[in-house]
Coordinates of C-alpha atoms in Angstrom, one line a residue:
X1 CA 30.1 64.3 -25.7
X2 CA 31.6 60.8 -26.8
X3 CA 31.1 59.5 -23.4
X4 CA 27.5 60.4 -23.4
X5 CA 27.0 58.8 -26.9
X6 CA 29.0 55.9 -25.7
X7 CA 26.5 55.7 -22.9
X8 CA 23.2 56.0 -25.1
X9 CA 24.7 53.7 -27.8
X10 CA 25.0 50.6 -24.8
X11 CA 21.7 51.6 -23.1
X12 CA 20.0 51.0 -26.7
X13 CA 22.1 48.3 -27.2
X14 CA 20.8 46.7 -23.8
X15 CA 17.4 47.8 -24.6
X16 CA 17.2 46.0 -28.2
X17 CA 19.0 42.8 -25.9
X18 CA 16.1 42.9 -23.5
X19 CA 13.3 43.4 -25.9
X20 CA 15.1 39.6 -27.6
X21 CA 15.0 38.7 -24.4
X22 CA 11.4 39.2 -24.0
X23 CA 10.4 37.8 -27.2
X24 CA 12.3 34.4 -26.8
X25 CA 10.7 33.9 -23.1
X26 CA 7.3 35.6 -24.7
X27 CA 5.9 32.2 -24.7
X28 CA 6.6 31.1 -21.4
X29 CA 5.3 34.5 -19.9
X30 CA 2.1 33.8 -22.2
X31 CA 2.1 30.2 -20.4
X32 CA 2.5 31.6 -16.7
X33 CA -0.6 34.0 -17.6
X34 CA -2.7 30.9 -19.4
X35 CA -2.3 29.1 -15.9
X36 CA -3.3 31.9 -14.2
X37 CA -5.9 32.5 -16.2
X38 CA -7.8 29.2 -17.6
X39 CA -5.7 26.9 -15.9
X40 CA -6.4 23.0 -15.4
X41 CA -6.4 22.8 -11.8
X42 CA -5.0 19.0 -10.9
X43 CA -5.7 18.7 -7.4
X44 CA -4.7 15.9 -5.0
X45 CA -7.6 14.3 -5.1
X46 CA -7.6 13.7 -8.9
X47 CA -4.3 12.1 -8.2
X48 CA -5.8 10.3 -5.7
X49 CA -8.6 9.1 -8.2
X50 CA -6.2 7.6 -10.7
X51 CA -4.0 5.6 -8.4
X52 CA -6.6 3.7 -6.7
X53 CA -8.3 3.2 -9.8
X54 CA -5.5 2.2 -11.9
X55 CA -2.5 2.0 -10.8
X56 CA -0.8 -0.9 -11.4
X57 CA 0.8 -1.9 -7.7
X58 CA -2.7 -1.3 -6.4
X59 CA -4.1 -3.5 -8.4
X60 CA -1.5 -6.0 -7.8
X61 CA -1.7 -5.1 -4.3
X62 CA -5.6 -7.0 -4.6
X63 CA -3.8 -9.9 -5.4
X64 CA -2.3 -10.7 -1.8
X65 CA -5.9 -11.3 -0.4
X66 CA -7.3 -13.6 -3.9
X67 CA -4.0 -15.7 -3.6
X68 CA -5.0 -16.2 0.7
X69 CA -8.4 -16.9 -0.2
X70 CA -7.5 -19.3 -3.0
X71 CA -4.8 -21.1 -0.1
X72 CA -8.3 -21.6 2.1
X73 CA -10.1 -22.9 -0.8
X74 CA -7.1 -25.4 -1.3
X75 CA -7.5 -26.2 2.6
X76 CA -10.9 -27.2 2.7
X77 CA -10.3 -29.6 0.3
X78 CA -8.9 -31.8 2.8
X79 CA -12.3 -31.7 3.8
X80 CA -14.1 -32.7 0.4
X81 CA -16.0 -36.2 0.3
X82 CA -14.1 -38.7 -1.2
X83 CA -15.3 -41.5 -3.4
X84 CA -13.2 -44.4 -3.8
X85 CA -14.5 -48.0 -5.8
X86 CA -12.2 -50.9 -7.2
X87 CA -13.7 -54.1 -9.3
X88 CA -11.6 -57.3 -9.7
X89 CA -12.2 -60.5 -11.8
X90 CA -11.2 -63.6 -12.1
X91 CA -12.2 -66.6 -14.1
X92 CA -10.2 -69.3 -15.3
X93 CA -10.8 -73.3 -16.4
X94 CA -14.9 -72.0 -16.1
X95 CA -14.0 -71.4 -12.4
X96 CA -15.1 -68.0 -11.6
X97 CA -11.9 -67.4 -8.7
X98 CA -13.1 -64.1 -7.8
X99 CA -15.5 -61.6 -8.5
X100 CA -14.8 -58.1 -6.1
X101 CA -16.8 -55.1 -5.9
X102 CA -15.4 -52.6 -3.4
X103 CA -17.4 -48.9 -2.9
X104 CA -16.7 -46.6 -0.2
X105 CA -17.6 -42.8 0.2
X106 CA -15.8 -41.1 3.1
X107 CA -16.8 -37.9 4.4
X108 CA -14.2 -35.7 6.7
X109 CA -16.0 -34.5 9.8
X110 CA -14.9 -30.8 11.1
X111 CA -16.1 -32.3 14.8
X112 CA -13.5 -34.5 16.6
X113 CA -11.5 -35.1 13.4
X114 CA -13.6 -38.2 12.7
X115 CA -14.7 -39.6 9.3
X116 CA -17.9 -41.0 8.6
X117 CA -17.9 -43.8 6.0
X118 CA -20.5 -45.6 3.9
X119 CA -19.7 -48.8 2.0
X120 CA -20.5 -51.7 -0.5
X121 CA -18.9 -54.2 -0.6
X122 CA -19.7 -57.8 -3.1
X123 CA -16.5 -60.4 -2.5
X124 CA -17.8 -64.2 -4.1
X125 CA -15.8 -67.0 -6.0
X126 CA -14.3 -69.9 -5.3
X127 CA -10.8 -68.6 -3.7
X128 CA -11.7 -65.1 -2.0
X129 CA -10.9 -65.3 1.8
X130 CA -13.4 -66.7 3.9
X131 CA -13.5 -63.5 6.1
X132 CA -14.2 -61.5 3.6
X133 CA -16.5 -63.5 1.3
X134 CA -20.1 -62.1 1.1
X135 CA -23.6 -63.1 0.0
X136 CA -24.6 -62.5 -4.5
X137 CA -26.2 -59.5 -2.5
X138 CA -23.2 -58.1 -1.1
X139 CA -22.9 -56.1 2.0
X140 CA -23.5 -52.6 3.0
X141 CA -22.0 -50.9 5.7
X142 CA -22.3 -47.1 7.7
X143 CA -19.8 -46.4 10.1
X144 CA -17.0 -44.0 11.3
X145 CA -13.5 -43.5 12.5
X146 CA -13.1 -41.5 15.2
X147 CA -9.3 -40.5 16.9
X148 CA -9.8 -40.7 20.4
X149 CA -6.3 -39.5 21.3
X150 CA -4.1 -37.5 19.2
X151 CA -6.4 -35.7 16.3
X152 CA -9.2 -35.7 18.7
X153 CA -9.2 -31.6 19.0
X154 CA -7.0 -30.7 16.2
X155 CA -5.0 -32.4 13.2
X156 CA -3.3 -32.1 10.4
X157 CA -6.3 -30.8 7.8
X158 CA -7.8 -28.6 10.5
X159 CA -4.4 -26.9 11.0
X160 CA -3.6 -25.8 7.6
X161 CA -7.1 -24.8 7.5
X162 CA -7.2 -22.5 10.4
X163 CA -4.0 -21.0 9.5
X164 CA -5.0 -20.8 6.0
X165 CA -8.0 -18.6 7.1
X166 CA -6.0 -16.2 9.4
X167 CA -3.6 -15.9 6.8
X168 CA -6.5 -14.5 4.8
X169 CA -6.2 -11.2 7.3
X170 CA -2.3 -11.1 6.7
X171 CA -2.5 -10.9 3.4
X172 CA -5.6 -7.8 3.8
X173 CA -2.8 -6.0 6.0
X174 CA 0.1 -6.6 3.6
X175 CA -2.1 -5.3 0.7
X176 CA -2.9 -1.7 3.3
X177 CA 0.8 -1.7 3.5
X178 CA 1.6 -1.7 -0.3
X179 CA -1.4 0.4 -0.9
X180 CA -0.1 3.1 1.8
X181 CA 3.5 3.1 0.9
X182 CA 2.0 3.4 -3.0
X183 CA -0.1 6.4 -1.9
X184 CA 2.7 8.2 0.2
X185 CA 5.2 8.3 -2.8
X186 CA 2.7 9.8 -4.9
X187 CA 1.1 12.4 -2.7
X188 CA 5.3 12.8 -1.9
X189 CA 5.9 13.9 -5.4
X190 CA 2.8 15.7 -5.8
X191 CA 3.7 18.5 -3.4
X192 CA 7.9 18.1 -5.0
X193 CA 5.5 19.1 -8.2
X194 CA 4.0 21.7 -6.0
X195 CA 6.8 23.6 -4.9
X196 CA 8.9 23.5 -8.2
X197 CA 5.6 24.7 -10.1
X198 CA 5.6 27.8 -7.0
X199 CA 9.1 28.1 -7.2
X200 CA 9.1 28.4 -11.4
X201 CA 6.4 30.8 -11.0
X202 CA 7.8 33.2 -8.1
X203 CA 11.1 33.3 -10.3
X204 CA 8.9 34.1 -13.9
X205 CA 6.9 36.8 -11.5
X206 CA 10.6 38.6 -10.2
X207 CA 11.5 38.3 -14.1
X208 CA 8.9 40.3 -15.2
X209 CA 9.5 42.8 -12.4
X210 CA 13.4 43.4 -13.8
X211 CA 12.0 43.6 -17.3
X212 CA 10.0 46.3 -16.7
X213 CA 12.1 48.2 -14.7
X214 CA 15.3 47.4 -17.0
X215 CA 12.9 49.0 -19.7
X216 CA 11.7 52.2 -17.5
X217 CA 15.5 52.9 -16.8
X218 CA 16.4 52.7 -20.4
X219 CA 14.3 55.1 -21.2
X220 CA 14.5 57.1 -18.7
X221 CA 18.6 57.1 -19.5
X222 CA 18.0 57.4 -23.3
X223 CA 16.0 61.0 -21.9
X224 CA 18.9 61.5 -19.6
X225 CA 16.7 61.7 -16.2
X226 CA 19.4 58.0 -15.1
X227 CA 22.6 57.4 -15.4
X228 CA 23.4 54.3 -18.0
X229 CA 25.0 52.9 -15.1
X230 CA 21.6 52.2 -13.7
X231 CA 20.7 50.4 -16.8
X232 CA 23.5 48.0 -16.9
X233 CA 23.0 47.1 -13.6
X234 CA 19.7 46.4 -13.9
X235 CA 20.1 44.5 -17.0
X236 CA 22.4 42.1 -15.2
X237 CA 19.5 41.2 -12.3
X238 CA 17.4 40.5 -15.5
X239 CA 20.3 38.2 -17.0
X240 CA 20.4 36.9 -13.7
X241 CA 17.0 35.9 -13.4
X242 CA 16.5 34.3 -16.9
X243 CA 19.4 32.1 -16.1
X244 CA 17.3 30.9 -12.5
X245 CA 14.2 30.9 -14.7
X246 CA 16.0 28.1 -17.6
X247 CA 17.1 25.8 -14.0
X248 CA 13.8 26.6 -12.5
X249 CA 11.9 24.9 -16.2
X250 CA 13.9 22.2 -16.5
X251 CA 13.2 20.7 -12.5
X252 CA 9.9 21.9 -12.9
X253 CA 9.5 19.5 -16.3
X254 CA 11.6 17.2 -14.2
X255 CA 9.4 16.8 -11.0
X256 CA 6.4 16.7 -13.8
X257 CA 8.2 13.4 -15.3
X258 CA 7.9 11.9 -11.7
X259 CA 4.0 12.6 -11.0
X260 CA 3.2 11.2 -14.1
X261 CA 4.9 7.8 -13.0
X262 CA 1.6 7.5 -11.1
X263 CA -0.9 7.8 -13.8
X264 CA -2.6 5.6 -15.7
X265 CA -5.8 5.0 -17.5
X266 CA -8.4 2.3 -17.2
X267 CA -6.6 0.1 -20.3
X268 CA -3.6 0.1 -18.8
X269 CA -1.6 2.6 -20.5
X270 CA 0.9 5.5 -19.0
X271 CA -0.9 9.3 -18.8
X272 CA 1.3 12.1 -19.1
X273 CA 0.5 15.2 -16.5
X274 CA -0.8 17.8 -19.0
X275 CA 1.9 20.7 -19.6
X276 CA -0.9 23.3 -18.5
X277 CA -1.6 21.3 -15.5
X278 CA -1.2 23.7 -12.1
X279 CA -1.5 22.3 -8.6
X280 CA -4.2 23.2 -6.1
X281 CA -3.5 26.5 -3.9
X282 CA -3.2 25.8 -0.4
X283 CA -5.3 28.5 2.2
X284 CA -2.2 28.9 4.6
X285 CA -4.8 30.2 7.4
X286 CA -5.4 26.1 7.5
X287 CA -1.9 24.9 7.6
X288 CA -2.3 24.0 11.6
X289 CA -2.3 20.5 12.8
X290 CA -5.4 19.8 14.7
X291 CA -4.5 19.1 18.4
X292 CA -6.6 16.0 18.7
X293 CA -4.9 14.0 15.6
X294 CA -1.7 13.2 17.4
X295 CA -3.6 10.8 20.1
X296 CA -6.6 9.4 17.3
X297 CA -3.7 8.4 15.0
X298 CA -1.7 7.0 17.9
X299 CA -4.9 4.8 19.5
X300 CA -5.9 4.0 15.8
X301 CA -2.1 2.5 15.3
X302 CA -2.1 0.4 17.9
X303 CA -5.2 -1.3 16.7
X304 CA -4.7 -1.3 12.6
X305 CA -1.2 -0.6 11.8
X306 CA -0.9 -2.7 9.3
X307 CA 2.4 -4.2 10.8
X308 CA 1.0 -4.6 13.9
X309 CA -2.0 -6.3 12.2
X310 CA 0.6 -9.2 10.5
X311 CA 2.6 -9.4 13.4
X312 CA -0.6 -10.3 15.3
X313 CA -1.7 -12.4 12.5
X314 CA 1.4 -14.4 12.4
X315 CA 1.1 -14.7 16.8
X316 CA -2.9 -17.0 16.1
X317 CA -0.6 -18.5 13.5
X318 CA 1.5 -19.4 16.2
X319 CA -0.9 -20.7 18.6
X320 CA -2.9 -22.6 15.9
X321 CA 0.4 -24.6 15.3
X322 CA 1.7 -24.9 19.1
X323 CA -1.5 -26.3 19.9
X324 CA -1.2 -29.5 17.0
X325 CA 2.2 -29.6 18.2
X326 CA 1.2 -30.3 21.6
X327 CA -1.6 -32.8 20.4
X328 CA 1.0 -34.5 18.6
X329 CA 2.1 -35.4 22.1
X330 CA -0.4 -37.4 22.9
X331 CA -0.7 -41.5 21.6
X332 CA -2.4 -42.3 18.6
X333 CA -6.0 -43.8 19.5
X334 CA -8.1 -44.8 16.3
X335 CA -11.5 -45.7 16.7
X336 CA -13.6 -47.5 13.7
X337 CA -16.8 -49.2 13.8
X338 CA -19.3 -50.4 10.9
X339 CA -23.0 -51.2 11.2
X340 CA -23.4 -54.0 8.7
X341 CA -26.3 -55.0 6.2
X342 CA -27.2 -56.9 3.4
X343 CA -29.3 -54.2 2.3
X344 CA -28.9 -52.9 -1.2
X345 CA -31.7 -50.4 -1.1
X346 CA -34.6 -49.1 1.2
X347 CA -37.2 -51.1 -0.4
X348 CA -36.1 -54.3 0.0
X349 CA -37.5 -56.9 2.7
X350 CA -34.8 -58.8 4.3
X351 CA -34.6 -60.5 7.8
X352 CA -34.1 -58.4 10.7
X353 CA -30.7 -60.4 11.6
X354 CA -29.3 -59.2 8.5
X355 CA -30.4 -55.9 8.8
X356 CA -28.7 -52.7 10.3
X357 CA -28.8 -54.0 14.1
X358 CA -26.0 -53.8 17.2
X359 CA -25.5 -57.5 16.9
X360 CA -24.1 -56.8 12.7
X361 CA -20.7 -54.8 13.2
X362 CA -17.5 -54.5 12.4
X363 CA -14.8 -52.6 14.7
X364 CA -11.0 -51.8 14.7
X365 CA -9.0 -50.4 16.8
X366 CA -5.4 -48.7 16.4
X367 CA -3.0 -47.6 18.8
X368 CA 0.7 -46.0 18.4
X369 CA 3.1 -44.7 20.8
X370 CA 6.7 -43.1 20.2
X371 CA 8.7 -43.9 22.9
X372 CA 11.1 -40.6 22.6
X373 CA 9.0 -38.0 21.3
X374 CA 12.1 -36.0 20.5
X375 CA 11.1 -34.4 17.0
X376 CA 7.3 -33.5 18.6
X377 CA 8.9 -32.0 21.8
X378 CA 11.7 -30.2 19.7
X379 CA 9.1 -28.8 17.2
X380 CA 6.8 -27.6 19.5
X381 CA 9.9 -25.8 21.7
X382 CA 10.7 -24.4 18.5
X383 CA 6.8 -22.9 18.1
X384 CA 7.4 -21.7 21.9
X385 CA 10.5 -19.8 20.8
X386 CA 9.2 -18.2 18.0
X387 CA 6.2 -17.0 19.7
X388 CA 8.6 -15.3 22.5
X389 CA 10.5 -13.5 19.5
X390 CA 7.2 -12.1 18.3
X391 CA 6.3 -11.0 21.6
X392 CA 9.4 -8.7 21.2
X393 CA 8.5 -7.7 18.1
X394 CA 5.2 -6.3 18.9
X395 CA 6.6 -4.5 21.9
X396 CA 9.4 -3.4 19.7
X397 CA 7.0 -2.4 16.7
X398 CA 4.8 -0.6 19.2
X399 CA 7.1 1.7 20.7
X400 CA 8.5 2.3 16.9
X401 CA 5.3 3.2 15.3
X402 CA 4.1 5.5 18.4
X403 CA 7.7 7.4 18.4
X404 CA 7.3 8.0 15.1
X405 CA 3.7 9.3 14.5
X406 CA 5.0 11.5 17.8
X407 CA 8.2 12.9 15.7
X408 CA 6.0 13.5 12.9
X409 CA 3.4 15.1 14.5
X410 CA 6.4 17.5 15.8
X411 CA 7.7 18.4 12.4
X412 CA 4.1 19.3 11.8
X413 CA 3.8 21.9 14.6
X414 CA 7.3 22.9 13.7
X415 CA 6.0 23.3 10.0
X416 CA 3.1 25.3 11.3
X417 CA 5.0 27.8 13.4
X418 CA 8.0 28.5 11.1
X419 CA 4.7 29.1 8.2
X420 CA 2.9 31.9 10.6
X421 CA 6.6 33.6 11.0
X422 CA 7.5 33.2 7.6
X423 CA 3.6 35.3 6.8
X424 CA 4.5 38.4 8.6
X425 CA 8.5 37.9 7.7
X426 CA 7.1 38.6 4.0
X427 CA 4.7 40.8 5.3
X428 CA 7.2 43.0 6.4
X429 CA 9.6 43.0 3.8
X430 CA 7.0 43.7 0.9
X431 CA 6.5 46.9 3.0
X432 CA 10.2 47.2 2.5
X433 CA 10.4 46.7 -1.0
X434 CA 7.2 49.0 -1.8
X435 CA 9.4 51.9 0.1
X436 CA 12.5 51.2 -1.4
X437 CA 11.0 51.5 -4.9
X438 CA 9.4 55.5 -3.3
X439 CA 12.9 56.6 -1.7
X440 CA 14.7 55.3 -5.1
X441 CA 11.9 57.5 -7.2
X442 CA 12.2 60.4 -5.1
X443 CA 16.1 60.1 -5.8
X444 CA 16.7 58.7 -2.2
X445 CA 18.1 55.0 -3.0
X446 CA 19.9 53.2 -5.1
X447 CA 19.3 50.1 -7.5
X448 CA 21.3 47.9 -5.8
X449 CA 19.2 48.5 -2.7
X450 CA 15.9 47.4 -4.5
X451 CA 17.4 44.6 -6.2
X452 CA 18.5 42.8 -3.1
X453 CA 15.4 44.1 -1.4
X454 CA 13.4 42.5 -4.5
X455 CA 15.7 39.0 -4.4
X456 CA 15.1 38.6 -0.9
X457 CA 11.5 39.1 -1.0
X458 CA 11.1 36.6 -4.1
X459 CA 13.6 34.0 -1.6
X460 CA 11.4 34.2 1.4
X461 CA 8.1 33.5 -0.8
X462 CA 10.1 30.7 -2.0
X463 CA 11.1 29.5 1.3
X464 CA 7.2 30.1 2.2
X465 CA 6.1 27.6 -0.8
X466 CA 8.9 25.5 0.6
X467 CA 7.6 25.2 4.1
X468 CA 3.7 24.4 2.5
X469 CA 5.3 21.7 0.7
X470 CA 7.1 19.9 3.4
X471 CA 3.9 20.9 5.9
X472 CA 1.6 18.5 3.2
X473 CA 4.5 15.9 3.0
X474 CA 4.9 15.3 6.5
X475 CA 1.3 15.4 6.7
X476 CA 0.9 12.5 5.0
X477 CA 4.0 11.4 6.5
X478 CA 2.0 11.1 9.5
X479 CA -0.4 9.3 8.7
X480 CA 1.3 6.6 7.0
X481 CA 3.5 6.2 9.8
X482 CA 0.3 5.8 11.7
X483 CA -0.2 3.0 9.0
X484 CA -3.4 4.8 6.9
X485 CA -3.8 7.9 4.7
X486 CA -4.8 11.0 4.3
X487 CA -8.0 12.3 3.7
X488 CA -7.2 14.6 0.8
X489 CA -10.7 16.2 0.5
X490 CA -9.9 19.7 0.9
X491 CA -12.6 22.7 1.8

């Protein structure tokens, strides 16, 4: 008789221990059901909403191509017209020396690297040099400067410009790069979100299970239908299970913290994942890699990846410059000649002789030579060189990207088959469970048998949410590898 009251007085004891229990974790339970219930859904492609609207690497990502395009800008000044004037004076003893008027506006020609030039110049006094002195009208002058030798196809101004310009599409791939690699960490910790939110809820699901057997054996034990033994035992699996539910909350509030590192609003400011947030569901039925993706993503690579793209870039870089290098091989051979008037203005009536004519000119002529060339022929050996290393690189790069779009592509079938297994695996071991809990009604099993039936059932579902979540991850492993994203629109 004391050993049955002993019994009775630690079942109740147990039972007023569990009902705590379910008091203190009322409010999560009331959560879990508020999420299944009225829950926020936060799919990807809200996620994928606010980081290309706001966050703050992608818009500093934008930068890369306004800097390039501000570098061209800066370029084609080299071609800007130039004005240019300078007025000297000099009277002394009521001798007027010198009186100098010098105008000239030269305009950079894209054609043949010449410059065409159009001048005034007024040089009278006493002292200026005789071949320099002109009429009170002065002298106009139209004329240009043309390098027949080196310059003639490609110089200084039209190198930085060209380069400048292609420069424009490294800095477009270099901005896909950031943007991909800013997309792939988010979408990363999205389904790490995913899978601790499934996990927390699997493990909340196999706590309410123990609860309510825990409480049908107490008072089943309390009527004496169960031994007390059974109670204890199952009051353990529930102690058991609060303890994986308490690790479960804090990496689920964890891998919260990290999602949120990718949200902002439109000011500026950090957003915070809402607590009632719940990831999207995933139709398992879809989780099967389309057969055709592996050789579009593989053809698409080798024409955008966005390293392939810069290294290409970098290659017209490399000719641009090899070919100055090699004009700078040739002699310098500058051209200039002037048409020569005294005409101020088109209304004025002067003699033909002193008009615009062949037989008013001026001309010039410049011609330079190194005898050596050693720092043109070294520079441009240097150009040669670097252009063979990048020819490695893009073979190297090639093979890289393709071998890896392949490996990922195979963790994605892998994924795929281990999911359809895993299906039928849990399949078969609910109809395991559902017997177990028959036989142990009828008398015909034990606890412990539906308690490791139970655990290994809620394991494999986790191991199920496990394999969706690294299915989506090397999903959009693949396609960054294949230097693009995803197309997170789902049906």
């Amino acid at each position: 008789m004391k050993k049955d009251f002993k019994a009775l007085f630690v079942v109740t004891m147990l039972l007023l221990s569990a009902m705590i229990t379910n008091l203190a974790s009322g409010q999560d339970m009331s959560v879990l059901k508020k999420e299944t219930d009225t829950a926020k859904v936060f799919e990807l492609e809200d996620l994928q909403m606010l980081v290309f609207r706001y966050h703050p690497v992608i818009k500093q990502s934008a930068l890369l191509s306004e800097s390039a395009k501000a570098n061209v800008l800066q370029s084609l000044g080299y071609f800007d017209p130039e004005l240019k004037a300078g007025f000297a004076r000099k009277l002394f003893g009521n001798t007027e020396y010198y009186n100098k008027w010098n105008s000239e506006l030269k305009i950079p020609l894209w054609l043949a690297g010449a410059d065409l030039k159009i001048g005034y110049d007024r040089n009278v006094g006493t002292y200026v040099n005789p071949e320099s002195r002109t009429n009170s009208q002065g002298l106009s002058a139209v004329g240009l400067s043309i390098p027949l030798g080196q310059g003639l196809l490609i110089d200084a101004r039209r190198n930085t410009l060209r380069q400048a310009k292609i420069m424009v599409e490294y800095a477009e791939a270099e901005q896909l790069k950031q943007i991909n690699a800013v997309w792939y960490g988010a979408v990363k910790d999205y389904w790490n979100w995913y899978y601790a939110h499934k996990q927390f809820a699997l493990i909340n699901e196999g706590l309410e299970l123990a609860q309510r057997r825990f409480t049908a054996l107490s008072r089943q034990t309390i009527m004496g239908d169960k031994p007390a033994i059974d109670s204890v035992e199952a009051y353990i699996t529930v102690q058991e299970r609060i303890i994986q539910k308490e690790k479960m909350k804090i990496e689920l509030q964890n891998a919260q913290l990290v999602l949120s590192n990718h949200l902002w609003n439109e000011d500026g400011n950090p957003l915070e994942l809402p607590f009632d947030a719940v990831p999207q569901n995933i139709d398992l039925a879809k989780a099967k890699p389309n057969p055709l993706i592996l050789d579009t993503l593989i053809g698409q690579a080798a024409n955008q990846h966005p390293e392939l793209v810069k290294l290409r870039t970098k290659g017209a870089q490399l000719a641009v410059e090899r070919s100055y290098r090699q004009e700078l091989l040739k002699p310098k051979l500058n051209v200039m000649g002037n048409l020569l008037s005294s005409r101020t203005d088109f209304n004025s009536v002067i003699p033909g002789y002193y008009d615009f004519n062949w037989s008013n000119y001026k001309v010039g002529i410049e011609f330079a030579l190194p005898l050596f060339l050693r720092s043109e022929r070294g520079k441009l050996r240097e150009v040669k060189i670097k252009q063979q290393e990048l020819n490695f690189d893009l073979q190297q790069y090639g093979r890289t990207i393709r071998n890896d779009i392949t490996a990922s592509y195979n963790d994605l079938s892998a994924y795929a088959a281990q999911l359809a297994v895993q299906i039928k695996s849990i399949e078969n071991q609910q109809i395991l469970v559902t017997g177990e809990n028959q036989k142990f009604s009828l008398g015909e099993s034990t606890l412990f048998l539906i308690n490791s039936r139970e655990t290994k059932l809620i394991d494999m579902k986790i191991k199920q949410e496990s394999m969706v979540a690294g299915y989506q991850k090397t999903l959009a492993e693949l396609y960054y590898k294949a230097g693009t994203r995803q197309n997170v629109r789902f049906n």
